[in-house]
Structure formats: structure tokens, C-alpha cells
mmCIF file of C-alpha atoms in Angstrom:
data_model
loop_
_atom_site.group_PDB
_atom_site.id
_atom_site.type_symbol
_atom_site.label_atom_id
_atom_site.label_comp_id
_atom_site.label_asym_id
_atom_site.label_seq_id
_atom_site.Cartn_x
_atom_site.Cartn_y
_atom_site.Cartn_z
ATOM 1 C CA MET F 1 -5.049 26.861 -22.100
ATOM 2 C CA ASN F 2 -5.333 30.253 -20.436
ATOM 3 C CA GLU F 3 -4.589 32.549 -23.366
ATOM 4 C CA PRO F 4 -7.557 34.652 -24.450
ATOM 5 C CA LEU F 5 -9.285 33.774 -27.698
ATOM 6 C CA VAL F 6 -10.055 37.408 -28.453
ATOM 7 C CA GLY F 7 -7.661 40.174 -29.384
ATOM 8 C CA CYS F 8 -7.137 43.478 -27.582
ATOM 9 C CA GLU F 9 -10.110 44.957 -29.452
ATOM 10 C CA GLY F 10 -12.446 42.184 -28.311
ATOM 11 C CA TYR F 11 -12.738 40.422 -31.664
ATOM 12 C CA PRO F 12 -11.894 36.735 -32.150
ATOM 13 C CA ARG F 13 -8.263 36.148 -33.001
ATOM 14 C CA ALA F 14 -7.621 35.425 -36.658
ATOM 15 C CA ASP F 15 -4.577 33.214 -36.043
ATOM 16 C CA VAL F 16 -6.475 30.417 -34.240
ATOM 17 C CA ASP F 17 -9.409 28.186 -35.101
ATOM 18 C CA LEU F 18 -11.774 29.118 -32.266
ATOM 19 C CA CYS F 19 -14.029 26.109 -32.656
ATOM 20 C CA GLN F 20 -11.115 23.685 -32.578
ATOM 21 C CA VAL F 21 -9.455 25.427 -29.603
ATOM 22 C CA ARG F 22 -12.683 25.521 -27.578
ATOM 23 C CA THR F 23 -13.362 21.849 -28.347
ATOM 24 C CA ALA F 24 -9.803 20.905 -27.376
ATOM 25 C CA ARG F 25 -10.014 22.907 -24.135
ATOM 26 C CA ARG F 26 -13.333 21.269 -23.245
ATOM 27 C CA ASN F 27 -11.899 17.819 -23.942
ATOM 28 C CA ILE F 28 -8.851 18.569 -21.791
ATOM 29 C CA VAL F 29 -11.034 19.747 -18.905
ATOM 30 C CA CYS F 30 -13.205 16.617 -19.208
ATOM 31 C CA LEU F 31 -10.135 14.381 -19.253
ATOM 32 C CA ARG F 32 -8.685 16.131 -16.196
ATOM 33 C CA ASN F 33 -11.946 15.614 -14.321
ATOM 34 C CA ASP F 34 -12.077 11.959 -15.375
ATOM 35 C CA HIS F 35 -8.467 11.540 -14.257
ATOM 36 C CA LYS F 36 -9.273 12.970 -10.822
ATOM 37 C CA VAL F 37 -12.209 10.563 -10.436
ATOM 38 C CA VAL F 38 -10.139 7.559 -11.508
ATOM 39 C CA MET F 39 -7.251 8.501 -9.198
ATOM 40 C CA LYS F 40 -9.707 8.823 -6.279
ATOM 41 C CA GLN F 41 -11.058 5.348 -7.083
ATOM 42 C CA VAL F 42 -7.513 3.951 -7.242
ATOM 43 C CA GLU F 43 -6.700 5.511 -3.875
ATOM 44 C CA GLU F 44 -9.825 4.015 -2.281
ATOM 45 C CA ALA F 45 -9.057 0.608 -3.807
ATOM 46 C CA GLN F 46 -5.519 0.745 -2.402
ATOM 47 C CA HIS F 47 -6.856 1.535 1.066
ATOM 48 C CA GLN F 48 -9.268 -1.405 0.840
ATOM 49 C CA LEU F 49 -6.534 -3.712 -0.417
ATOM 50 C CA HIS F 50 -4.158 -2.800 2.399
ATOM 51 C CA ALA F 51 -6.944 -3.142 4.974
ATOM 52 C CA ARG F 52 -7.743 -6.638 3.680
ATOM 53 C CA ASP F 53 -4.052 -7.567 3.748
ATOM 54 C CA LYS F 54 -3.776 -6.334 7.328
ATOM 55 C CA GLU F 55 -6.857 -8.356 8.362
ATOM 56 C CA LYS F 56 -5.538 -11.466 6.593
ATOM 57 C CA GLN F 57 -2.158 -11.076 8.258
ATOM 58 C CA ALA F 58 -3.833 -10.817 11.678
ATOM 59 C CA ARG F 59 -5.959 -13.925 10.966
ATOM 60 C CA ASP F 60 -2.911 -15.871 9.757
ATOM 61 C CA LEU F 61 -0.946 -14.868 12.853
ATOM 62 C CA ALA F 62 -3.787 -15.897 15.171
ATOM 63 C CA GLU F 63 -4.132 -19.210 13.342
ATOM 64 C CA ALA F 64 -0.386 -19.836 13.565
ATOM 65 C CA ARG F 65 -0.468 -19.126 17.303
ATOM 66 C CA ARG F 66 -3.404 -21.503 17.826
ATOM 67 C CA GLU F 67 -1.622 -24.165 15.808
ATOM 68 C CA ALA F 68 1.599 -23.690 17.768
ATOM 69 C CA MET F 69 -0.274 -23.947 21.067
ATOM 70 C CA SER F 70 -2.020 -27.140 19.982
ATOM 71 C CA LEU F 71 1.230 -28.926 19.151
ATOM 72 C CA SER F 72 2.602 -31.248 21.794
ATOM 73 C CA PRO F 73 5.930 -30.326 23.372
ATOM 74 C CA ALA F 74 8.922 -31.526 21.397
ATOM 75 C CA GLN F 75 10.770 -34.603 22.577
ATOM 76 C CA ALA F 76 14.294 -34.010 23.797
ATOM 77 C CA PHE F 77 16.929 -35.195 21.328
ATOM 78 C CA ALA F 78 19.962 -34.353 23.469
ATOM 79 C CA ILE F 79 20.810 -33.991 27.154
ATOM 80 C CA ALA F 80 23.345 -31.468 28.422
ATOM 81 C CA ASN F 81 25.173 -32.827 31.463
ATOM 82 C CA SER F 82 26.607 -29.511 32.552
ATOM 83 C CA ILE F 83 26.315 -25.863 31.566
ATOM 84 C CA SER F 84 29.170 -23.472 32.277
ATOM 85 C CA PRO F 85 28.102 -20.331 34.124
ATOM 86 C CA GLY F 86 28.250 -17.249 31.863
ATOM 87 C CA SER F 87 28.247 -19.327 28.677
ATOM 88 C CA PRO F 88 25.838 -18.480 25.852
ATOM 89 C CA ALA F 89 23.813 -21.590 26.736
ATOM 90 C CA SER F 90 23.554 -20.434 30.349
ATOM 91 C CA ILE F 91 22.559 -16.928 29.277
ATOM 92 C CA ALA F 92 19.885 -18.431 26.995
ATOM 93 C CA GLY F 93 18.421 -20.316 29.958
ATOM 94 C CA LEU F 94 19.586 -23.827 29.085
ATOM 95 C CA GLN F 95 19.819 -26.092 32.128
ATOM 96 C CA GLY F 96 21.825 -29.228 32.629
ATOM 97 C CA GLY F 97 20.351 -32.562 33.478
#
């Protein structure tokens, strides 16, 4: 890509097809520029996607909290008569009665 197309005397090199090399170089430069543009678009799309996911996650969490708050307290299905001091149940805050 960076080799000169002229010899040391300033004349075009005889061992290369100048027209073909210049066309290929131009195409490569165009493709590199197109690649940069596409990669920038992909990066922006990823940022938008992650922002939408973050917003959706926040909405889902808020909705789950509202739903949990609207539920009535659960009915007791068991009664603990006594809780030993220092037991895991006591540490967790379980009370007898």
C-alpha cells in the first residue's frame, strides 16, 4: 500500500500495472472508510440497545415492587411455639407464638 509506484529515476515502475494498483488502493481506502462508518453505527446501536435494556430493567423492577406491595400479607401456615436463643431462626428474627 505504501510502496512508491515510481522508480528511483521518477518513471513509473515497469513491474506493476499502475492502473490496477491505483484502482485497488482506492478501493481499499474506500472500504476502510466504509468499515469505520459501519463500526461507528454498530457502536451507537449497542449503546442504544444497552440503554433500552437498562430502562426496561428499571421499569420491570418498579413494576415488581408495586406488585409485591399490592399483595396481601401471606397467611401463616405454621406456628413456632418456642425459639431457642442463638439459633438460626432466632438470628433471622423468627419469634415464637
